[in-house]
Coordinates of C-alpha atoms in Angstrom, one line a residue:
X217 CA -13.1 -50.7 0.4
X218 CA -10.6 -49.4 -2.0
X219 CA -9.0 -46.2 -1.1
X220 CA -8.8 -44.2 -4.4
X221 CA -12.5 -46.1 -5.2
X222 CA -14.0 -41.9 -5.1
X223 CA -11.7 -39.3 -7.0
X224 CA -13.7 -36.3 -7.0
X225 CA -15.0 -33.5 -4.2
X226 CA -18.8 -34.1 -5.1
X227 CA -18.8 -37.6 -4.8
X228 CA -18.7 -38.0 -1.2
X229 CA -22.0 -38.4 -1.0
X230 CA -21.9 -41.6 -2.8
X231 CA -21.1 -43.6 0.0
X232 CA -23.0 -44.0 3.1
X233 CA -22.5 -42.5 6.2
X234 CA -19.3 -44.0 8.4
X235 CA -17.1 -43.2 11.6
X236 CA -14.3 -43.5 9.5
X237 CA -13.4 -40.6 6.8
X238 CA -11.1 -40.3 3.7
X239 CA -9.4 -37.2 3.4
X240 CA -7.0 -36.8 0.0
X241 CA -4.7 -34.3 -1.4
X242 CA -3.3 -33.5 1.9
X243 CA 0.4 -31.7 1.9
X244 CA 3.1 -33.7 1.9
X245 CA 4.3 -34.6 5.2
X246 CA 1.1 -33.8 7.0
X247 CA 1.3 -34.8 10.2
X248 CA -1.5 -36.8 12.4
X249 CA -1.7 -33.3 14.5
X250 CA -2.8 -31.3 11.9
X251 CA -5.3 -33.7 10.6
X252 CA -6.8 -34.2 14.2
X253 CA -7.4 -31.0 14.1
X254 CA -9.8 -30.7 11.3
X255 CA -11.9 -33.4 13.5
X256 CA -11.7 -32.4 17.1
X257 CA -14.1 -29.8 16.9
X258 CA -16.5 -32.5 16.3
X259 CA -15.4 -35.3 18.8
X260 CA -12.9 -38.0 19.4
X261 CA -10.8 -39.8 16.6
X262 CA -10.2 -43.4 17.7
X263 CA -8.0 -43.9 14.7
X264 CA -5.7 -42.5 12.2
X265 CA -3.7 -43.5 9.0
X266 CA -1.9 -41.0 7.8
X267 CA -0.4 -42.1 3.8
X268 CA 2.1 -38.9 2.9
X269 CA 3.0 -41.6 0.2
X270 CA -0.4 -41.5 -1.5
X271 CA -1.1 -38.1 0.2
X272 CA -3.8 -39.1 1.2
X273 CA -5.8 -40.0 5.1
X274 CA -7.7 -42.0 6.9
X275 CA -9.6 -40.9 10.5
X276 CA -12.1 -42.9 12.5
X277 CA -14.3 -40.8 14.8
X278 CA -16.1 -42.0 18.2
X279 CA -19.3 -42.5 16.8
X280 CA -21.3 -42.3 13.3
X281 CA -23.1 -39.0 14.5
X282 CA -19.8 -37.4 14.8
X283 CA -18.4 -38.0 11.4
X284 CA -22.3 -37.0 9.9
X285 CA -21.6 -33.5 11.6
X286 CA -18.3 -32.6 10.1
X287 CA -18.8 -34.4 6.8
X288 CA -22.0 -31.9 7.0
X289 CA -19.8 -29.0 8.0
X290 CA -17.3 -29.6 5.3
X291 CA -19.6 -30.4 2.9
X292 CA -20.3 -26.2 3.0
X293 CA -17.4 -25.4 3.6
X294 CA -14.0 -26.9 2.1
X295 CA -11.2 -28.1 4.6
X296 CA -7.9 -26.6 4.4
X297 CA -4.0 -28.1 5.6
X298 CA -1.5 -25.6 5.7
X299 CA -3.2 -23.5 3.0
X300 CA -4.2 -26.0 0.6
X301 CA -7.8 -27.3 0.3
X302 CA -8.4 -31.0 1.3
X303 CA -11.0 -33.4 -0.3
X304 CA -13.1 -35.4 2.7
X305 CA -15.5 -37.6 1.9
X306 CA -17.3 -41.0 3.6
X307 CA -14.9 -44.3 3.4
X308 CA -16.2 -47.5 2.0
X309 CA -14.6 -48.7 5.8
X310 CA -16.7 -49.5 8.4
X311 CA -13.5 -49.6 10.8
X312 CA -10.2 -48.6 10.7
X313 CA -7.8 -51.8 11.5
X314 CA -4.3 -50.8 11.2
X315 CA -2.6 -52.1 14.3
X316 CA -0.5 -54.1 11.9
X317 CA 1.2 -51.1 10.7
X318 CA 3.9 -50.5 12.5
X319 CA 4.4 -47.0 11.5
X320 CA 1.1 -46.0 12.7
X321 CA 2.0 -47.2 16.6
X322 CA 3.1 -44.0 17.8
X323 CA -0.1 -42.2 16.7
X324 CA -2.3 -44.7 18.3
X325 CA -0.5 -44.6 21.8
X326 CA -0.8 -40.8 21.8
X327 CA -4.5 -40.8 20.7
X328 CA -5.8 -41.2 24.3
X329 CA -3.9 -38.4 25.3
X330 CA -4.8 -35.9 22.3
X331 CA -8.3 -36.4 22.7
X332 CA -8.2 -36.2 26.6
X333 CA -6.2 -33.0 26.2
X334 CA -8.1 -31.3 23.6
X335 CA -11.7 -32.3 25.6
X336 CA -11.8 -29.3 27.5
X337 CA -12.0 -31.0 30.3
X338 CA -8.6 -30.5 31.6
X339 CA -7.8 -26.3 31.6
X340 CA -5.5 -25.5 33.6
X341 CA -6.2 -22.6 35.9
X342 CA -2.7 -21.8 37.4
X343 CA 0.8 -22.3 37.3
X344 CA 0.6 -24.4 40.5
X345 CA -1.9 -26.9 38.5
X346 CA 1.3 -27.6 36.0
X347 CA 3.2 -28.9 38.0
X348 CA 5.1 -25.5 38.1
X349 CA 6.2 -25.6 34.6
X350 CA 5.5 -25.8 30.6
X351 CA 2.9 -27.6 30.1
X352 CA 1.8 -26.8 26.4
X353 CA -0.3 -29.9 26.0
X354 CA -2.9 -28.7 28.6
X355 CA -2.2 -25.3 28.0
X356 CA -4.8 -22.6 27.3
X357 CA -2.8 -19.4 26.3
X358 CA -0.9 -18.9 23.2
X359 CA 2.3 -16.9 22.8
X360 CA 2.1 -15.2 19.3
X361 CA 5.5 -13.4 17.9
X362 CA 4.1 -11.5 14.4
X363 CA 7.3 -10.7 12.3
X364 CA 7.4 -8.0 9.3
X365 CA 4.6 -5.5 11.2
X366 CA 4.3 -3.5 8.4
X367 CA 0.7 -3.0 8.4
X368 CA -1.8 -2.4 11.6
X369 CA -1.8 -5.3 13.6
X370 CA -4.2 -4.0 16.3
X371 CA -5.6 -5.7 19.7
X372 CA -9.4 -6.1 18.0
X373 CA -7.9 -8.0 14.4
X374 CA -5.7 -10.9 16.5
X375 CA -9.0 -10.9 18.4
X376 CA -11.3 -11.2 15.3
X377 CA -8.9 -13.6 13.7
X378 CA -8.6 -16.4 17.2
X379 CA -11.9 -16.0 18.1
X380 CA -13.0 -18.2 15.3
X381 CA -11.2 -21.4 17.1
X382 CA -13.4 -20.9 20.7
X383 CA -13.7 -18.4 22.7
X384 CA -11.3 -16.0 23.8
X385 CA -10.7 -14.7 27.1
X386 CA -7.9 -12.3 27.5
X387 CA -5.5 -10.6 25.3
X388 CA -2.5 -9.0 26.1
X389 CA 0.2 -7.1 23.3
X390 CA 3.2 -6.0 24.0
X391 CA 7.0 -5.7 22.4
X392 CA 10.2 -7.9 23.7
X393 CA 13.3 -7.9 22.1
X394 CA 12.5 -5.8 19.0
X395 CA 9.5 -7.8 18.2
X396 CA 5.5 -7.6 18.3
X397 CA 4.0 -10.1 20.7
X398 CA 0.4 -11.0 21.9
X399 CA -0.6 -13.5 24.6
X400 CA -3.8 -15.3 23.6
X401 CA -6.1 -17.1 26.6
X402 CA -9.0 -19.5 25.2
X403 CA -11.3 -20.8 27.9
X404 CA -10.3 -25.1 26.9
X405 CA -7.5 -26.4 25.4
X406 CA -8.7 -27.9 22.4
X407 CA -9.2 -24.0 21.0
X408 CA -5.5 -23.3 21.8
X409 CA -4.4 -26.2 19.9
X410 CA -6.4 -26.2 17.0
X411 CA -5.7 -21.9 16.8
X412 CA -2.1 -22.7 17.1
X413 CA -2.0 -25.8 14.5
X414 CA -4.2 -23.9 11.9
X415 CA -3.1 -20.6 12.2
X416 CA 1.3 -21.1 12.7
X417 CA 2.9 -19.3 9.9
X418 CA 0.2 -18.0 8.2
X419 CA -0.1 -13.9 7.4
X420 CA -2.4 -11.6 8.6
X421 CA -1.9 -9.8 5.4
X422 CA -0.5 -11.4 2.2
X423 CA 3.1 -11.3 2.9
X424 CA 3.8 -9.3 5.7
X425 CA 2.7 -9.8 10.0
X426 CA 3.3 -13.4 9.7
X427 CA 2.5 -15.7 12.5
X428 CA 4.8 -17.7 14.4
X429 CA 2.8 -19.2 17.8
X430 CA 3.6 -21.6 20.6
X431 CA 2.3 -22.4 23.7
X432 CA 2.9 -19.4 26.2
X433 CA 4.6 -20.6 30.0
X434 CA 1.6 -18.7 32.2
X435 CA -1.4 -21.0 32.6
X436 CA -3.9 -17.8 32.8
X437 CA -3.5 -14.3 32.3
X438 CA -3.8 -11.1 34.4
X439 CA -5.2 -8.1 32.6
X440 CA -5.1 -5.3 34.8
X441 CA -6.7 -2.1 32.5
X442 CA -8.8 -3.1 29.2
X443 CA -6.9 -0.9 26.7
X444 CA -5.3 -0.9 23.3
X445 CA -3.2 -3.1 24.6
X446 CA -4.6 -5.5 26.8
X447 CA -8.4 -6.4 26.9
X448 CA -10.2 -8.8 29.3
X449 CA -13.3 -9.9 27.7
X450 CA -15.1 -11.5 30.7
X451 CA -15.3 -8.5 32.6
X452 CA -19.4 -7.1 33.1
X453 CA -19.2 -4.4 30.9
X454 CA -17.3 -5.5 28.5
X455 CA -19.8 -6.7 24.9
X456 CA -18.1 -8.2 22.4
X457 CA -21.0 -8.1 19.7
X458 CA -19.6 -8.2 16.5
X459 CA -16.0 -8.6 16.5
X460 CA -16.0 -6.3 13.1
X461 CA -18.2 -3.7 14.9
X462 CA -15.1 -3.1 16.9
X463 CA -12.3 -3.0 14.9
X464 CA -10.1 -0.5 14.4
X465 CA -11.2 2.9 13.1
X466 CA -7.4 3.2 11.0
X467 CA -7.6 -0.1 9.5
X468 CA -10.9 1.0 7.7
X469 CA -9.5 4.0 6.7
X470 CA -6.3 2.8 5.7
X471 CA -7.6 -0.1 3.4
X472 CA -11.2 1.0 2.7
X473 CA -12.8 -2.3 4.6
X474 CA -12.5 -4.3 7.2
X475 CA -10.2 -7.8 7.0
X476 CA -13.0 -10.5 6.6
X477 CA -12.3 -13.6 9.0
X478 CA -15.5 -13.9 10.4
X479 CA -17.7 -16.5 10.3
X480 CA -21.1 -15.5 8.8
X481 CA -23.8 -15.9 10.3
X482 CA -25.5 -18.7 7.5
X483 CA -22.0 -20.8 8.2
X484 CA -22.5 -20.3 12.0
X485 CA -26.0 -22.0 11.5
X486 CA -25.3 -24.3 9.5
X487 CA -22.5 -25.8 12.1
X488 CA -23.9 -29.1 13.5
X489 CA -23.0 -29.1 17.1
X490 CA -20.3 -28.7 19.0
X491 CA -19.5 -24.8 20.9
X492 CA -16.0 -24.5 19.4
X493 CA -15.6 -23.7 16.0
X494 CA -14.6 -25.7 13.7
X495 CA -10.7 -25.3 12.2
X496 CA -11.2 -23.3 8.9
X497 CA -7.7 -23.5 7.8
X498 CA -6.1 -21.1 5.7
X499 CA -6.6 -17.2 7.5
X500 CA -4.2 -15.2 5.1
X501 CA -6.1 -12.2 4.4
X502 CA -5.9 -10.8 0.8
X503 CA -5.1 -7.0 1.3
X504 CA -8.0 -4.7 1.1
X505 CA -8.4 -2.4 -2.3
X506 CA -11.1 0.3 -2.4
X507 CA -12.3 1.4 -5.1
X508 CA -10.2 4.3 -5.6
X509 CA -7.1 2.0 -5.8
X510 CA -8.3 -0.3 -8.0
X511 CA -8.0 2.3 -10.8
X512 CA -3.9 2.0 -9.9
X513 CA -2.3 -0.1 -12.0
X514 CA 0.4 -2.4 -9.5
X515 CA 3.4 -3.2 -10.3
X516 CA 4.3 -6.4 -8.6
X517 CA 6.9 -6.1 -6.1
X518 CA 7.6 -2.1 -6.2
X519 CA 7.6 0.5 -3.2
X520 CA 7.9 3.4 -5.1
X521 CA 5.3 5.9 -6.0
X522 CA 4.7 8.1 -8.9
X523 CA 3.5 11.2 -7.4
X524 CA 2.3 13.8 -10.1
X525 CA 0.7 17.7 -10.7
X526 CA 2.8 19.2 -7.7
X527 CA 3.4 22.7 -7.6
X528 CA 6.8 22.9 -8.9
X529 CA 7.0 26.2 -7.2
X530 CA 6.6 25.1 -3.5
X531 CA 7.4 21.1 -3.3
X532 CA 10.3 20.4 -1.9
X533 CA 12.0 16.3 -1.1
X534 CA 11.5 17.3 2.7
X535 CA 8.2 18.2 2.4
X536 CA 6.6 14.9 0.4
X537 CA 9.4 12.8 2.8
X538 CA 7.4 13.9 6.0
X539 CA 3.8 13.8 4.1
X540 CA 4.4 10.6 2.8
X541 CA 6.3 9.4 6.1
X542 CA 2.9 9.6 7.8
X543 CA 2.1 6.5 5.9
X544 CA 5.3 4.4 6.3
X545 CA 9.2 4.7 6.2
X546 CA 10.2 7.3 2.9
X547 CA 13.2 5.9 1.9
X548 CA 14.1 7.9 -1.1
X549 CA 12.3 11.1 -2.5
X550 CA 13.1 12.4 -6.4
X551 CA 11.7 15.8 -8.0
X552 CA 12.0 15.2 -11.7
X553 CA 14.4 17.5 -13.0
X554 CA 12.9 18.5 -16.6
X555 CA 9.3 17.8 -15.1
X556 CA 9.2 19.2 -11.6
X557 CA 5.4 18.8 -11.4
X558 CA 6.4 15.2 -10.9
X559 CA 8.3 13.1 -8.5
X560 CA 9.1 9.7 -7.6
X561 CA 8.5 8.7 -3.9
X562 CA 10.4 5.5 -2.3
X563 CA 8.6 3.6 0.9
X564 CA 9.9 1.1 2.8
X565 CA 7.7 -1.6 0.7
X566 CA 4.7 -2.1 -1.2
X567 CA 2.2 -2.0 1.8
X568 CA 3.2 0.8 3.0
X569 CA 3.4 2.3 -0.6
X570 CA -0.1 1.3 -0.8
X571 CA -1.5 3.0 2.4
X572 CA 0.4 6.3 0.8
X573 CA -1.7 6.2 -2.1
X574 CA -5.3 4.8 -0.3
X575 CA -4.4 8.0 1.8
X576 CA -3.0 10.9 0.0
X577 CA -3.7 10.2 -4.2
X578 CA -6.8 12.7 -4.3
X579 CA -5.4 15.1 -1.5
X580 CA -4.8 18.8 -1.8
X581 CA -1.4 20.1 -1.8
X582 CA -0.1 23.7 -2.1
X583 CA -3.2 24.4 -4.1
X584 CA -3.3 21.5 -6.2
X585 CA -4.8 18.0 -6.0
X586 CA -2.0 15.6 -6.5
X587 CA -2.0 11.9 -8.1
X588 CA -0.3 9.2 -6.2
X589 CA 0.1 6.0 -8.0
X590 CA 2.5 2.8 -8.2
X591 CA 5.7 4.0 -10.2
X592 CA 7.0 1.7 -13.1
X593 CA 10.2 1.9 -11.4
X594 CA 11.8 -0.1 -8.3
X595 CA 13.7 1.9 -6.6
X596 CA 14.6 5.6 -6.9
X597 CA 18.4 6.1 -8.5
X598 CA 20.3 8.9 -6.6
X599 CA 22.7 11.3 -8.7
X600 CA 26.4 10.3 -9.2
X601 CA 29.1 12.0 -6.9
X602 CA 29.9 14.8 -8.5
X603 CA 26.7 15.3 -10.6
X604 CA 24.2 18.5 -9.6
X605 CA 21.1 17.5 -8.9
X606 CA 19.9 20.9 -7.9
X607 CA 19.0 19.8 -4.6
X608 CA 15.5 17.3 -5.6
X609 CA 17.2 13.9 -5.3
X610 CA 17.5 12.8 -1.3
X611 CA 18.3 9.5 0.7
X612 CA 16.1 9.4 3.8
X613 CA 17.0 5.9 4.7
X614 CA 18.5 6.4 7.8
X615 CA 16.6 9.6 8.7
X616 CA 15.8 9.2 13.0
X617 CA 12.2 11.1 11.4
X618 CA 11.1 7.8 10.5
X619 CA 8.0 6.9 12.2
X620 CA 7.5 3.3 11.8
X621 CA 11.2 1.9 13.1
X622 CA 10.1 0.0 15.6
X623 CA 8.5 -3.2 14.9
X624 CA 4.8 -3.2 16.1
X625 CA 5.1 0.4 17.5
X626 CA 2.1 1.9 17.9
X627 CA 2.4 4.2 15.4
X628 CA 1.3 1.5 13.2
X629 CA -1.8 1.9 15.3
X630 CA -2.9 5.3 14.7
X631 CA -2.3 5.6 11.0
X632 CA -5.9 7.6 10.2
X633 CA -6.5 9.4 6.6
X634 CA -5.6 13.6 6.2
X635 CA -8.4 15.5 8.5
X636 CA -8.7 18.7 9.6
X637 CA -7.5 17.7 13.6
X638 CA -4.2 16.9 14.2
X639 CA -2.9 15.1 17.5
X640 CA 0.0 16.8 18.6
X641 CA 2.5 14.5 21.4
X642 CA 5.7 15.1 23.1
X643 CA 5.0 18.4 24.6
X644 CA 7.0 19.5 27.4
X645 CA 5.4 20.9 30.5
X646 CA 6.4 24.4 29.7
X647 CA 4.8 25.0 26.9
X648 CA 1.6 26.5 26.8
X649 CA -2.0 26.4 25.1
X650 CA -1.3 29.7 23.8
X651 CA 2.0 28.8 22.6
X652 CA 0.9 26.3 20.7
X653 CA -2.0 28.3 19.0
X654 CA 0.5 30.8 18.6
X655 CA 2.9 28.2 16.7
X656 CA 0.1 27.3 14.1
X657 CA -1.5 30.8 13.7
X658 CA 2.5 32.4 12.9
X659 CA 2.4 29.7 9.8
X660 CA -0.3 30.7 8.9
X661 CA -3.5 28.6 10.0
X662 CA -6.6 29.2 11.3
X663 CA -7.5 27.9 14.7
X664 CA -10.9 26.3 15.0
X665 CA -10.3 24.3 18.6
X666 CA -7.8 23.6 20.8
X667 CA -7.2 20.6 23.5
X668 CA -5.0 19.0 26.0
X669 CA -5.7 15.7 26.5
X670 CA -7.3 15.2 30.2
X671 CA -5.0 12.5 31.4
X672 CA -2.1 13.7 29.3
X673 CA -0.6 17.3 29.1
X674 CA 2.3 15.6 26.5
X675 CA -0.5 14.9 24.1
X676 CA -3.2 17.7 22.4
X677 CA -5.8 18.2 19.5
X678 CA -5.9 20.7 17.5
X679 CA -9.0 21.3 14.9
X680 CA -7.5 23.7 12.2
X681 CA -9.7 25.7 9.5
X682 CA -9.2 22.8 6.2
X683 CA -7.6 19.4 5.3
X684 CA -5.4 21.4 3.1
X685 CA -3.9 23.2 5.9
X686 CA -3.5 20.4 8.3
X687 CA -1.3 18.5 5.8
X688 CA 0.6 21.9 5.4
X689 CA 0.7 22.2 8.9
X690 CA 2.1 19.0 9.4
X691 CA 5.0 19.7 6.6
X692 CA 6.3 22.8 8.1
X693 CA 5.6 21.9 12.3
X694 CA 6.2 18.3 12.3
X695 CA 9.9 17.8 14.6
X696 CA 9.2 22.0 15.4
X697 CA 11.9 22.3 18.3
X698 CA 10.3 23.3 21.1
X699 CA 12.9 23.5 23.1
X700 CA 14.9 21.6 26.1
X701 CA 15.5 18.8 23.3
X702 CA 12.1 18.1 23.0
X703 CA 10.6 18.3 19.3
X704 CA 6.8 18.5 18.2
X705 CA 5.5 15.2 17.0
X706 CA 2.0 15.7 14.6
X707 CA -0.2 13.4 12.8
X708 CA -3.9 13.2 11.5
X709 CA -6.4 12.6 14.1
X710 CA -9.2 10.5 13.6
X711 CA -11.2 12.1 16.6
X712 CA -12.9 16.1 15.7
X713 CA -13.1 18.2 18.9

């Protein structure tokens, strides 16, 4: 059989059905890892020639009906290597014989072993079972460090996203060392390896919570409370259902849909056999638009906002710097000077300049509905030293106000559109219901309802009379000193009382 013989996608089917399967256009530098791992899902590979010459590669499964159930599978829906789609199609080869090739020895001694491993058949249930250390290659729980959190990386996405290599057990999140970490338990191996192979170093969202993932030290994790930041999913009452039925509430808000990683239910069909999924390669989710933001034109690469029909007569830097910080880290805010209806607002980036404008473009402001829109500009230019700027040009980049400082703080997780309820947090002991009401009512609001939280007197709701005066609200009371060096933290809620 002559390896280039089929050039095209479609013409797999040209050839009749064979253990062994040609895969081309594979990254250069592919190793034999990543390409078992398109195959495991459907059985053993007793053999594999890896070409990173001809970019191209050659896998022999256990039997006939194994390669018929992923050619099948693949057929639907396109393989993927590190991002980048992979042609498979039948071999003219019966068998693969390439013991002669000396570069292929080390992949055939370690064959045994990978498909032993990646059987299921050998989770390890404790620490005791490992021989009291590492053992990644048997290993059923991922460690998972996500760099730049600038978006809402919540317990129920990393869920929705692993899930779609076997079946996940138990999550837990947490932050060490300035960074945003998950531990990830599958119930076999084989899900682990092929999650960890497929999904290492791709993004949740298009350039930003980026993936690195290893294989953890702990054998099996304890989850003591299912919360937002730990979940146990074998316990009785805990139904999974639809992973998307469960997603966070602020991620549909924020980006007007839900990140689509699911399986659907025709492709879940249409898989031939085995109970793990197969590896679907590339996960980076292309960010969600709504409608509403679709009618923004983007500049590429830009954090800064173009925020327009302010009243000139009451906006002030401070206040858009705390509106606009609900939605990320303000770096710079600018009135214009001649046009003072106008003003240019600075975030952190462009993701978090984008959940500004899904958020507030639309929203009423001192009695007028502002525009918020991507500015043509890339960054905001402060005044010379010397020059007046009247007081509408200020640097908040090192403000301690910023809410978002901490990577994967969980600010990021209760980021929820402008509503009438606020949640108010970091209320000392001494202060009372009345005070509080008192607080809102002396600047001027109406108060609709008002509530401690039951298992938390540092943390309340309050339901005022309009949108337009909860976004005031939170202007003029967010930081409020309420004394004993504790300060009044608001934001929207996105539960009513």
């Amino acid at each position: 059989g002559n390896a280039n013989r089929n050039t095209f996608e479609g013409q797999n089917l040209l050839c009749l059905p064979s253990c062994v399967l040609h895969l081309r256009d594979i990254p250069p530098d592919t190793t034999e890892e990543e390409v078992i791992s398109l195959a495991l899902p459907f059985g053993n590979v007793t053999n594999i020639l890896v070409l990173n010459g001809k970019r191209q590669a050659f896998l022999e499964m256990a039997t006939e009906q194994d390669a018929v159930n992923m050619m099948n599978y693949y057929t639907l829906t396109a393989p993927f290597i590190r991002n980048q789609p992979v042609y498979i199609q039948y071999s003219n080869y019966r068998e693969l014989m390439t013991d002669y090739l000396a570069n292929q020895a080390r992949a055939q001694a370690t064959l045994p072993d990978l498909n032993a491993t990646y059987s299921g058949s050998q989770v390890v249930s404790s620490a005791s079972d490992a021989g009291g250390g590492h053992c990644p290659d048997s290993n059923c729980v991922l460690r998972v460090i996500i760099d730049n959190v600038s978006c809402p990386v919540t317990l129920e996405i990393l869920h929705q996203i692993f899930s779609q290599f076997g079946n996940v057990l138990k999550i837990i999140t947490f932050n060490k060392n300035h960074q945003f970490q998950a531990l990830i338990q599958y119930d076999d191996p084989k899900s682990a390896f092929c999650a960890k192979v497929n999904l290492n170093g791709h993004s949740i969202y298009t350039a930003c919570c980026n993936l690195r993932i290893d294989f953890s030290k702990f054998a099996k994790l304890t989850v003591r409370y299912n919360n937002d930041k730990s979940r146990d999913f074998t316990w009785p009452n805990y139904s999974s259902g639809n992973d998307l039925a469960y997603v966070d509430q602020s991620v549909i808000a924020a980006y007007g849909k839900k990140p689509s990683l699911s399986l659907s239910n025709d492709t879940i069909n249409a898989f031939p056999g085995p109970s793990v999924p197969p590896v679907l390669g590339s996960f980076e989710v292309i960010r969600p638009v709504s409608r509403k933001q679709m009618t923004h034109h983007r500049v590429a690469g830009t954090s800064v906002l173009l925020v327009s029909n302010l009243n000139p007569e009451a906006v002030t830097p401070h206040g858009l710097f705390i509106l606009f910080g609900i939605y990320g880290n303000v770096h710079r805010v600018k009135i214009l000077f001649r046009k003072k209806e106008k003003a240019l607002v600075q975030m952190a980036d462009e993701h978090q300049a984008q959940l500004a404008i899904s958020n507030l473009d639309g929203q009423r402001l001192y009695g007028r509905v502002i525009r918020a829109r991507f500015s043509k500009y890339h960054t905001v230019q402060l005044f010379h030293r010397g020059q007046d700027d009247k007081g509408l040009t200020k640097d908040y980049s090192n403000s301690p106000l910023h809410r978002f400082r901490v990577p994967g703080s969980k600010n990021f997780r209760n980021i929820f559109p402008p509503s009438a309820t606020l949640h108010l947090s970091n209320i000392p002991p001494f202060v009372s219901v009345d005070d509080l009401k008192n607080l809102f009512e002396s600047n001027g609001c109406t108060v609709k309802a008002f509530r401690f939280f039951q298992n938390d007197c540092k943390m309340a709701l309050i339901q005022l009379d309009s949108v337009e005066e909860a976004v005031q609200a939170i202007i003029d009371l967010h930081n409020y000193d309420l004394g004993q060096n504790r300060n009044l933290r608001i934001t929207f809620s996105k539960f009513a009382i």
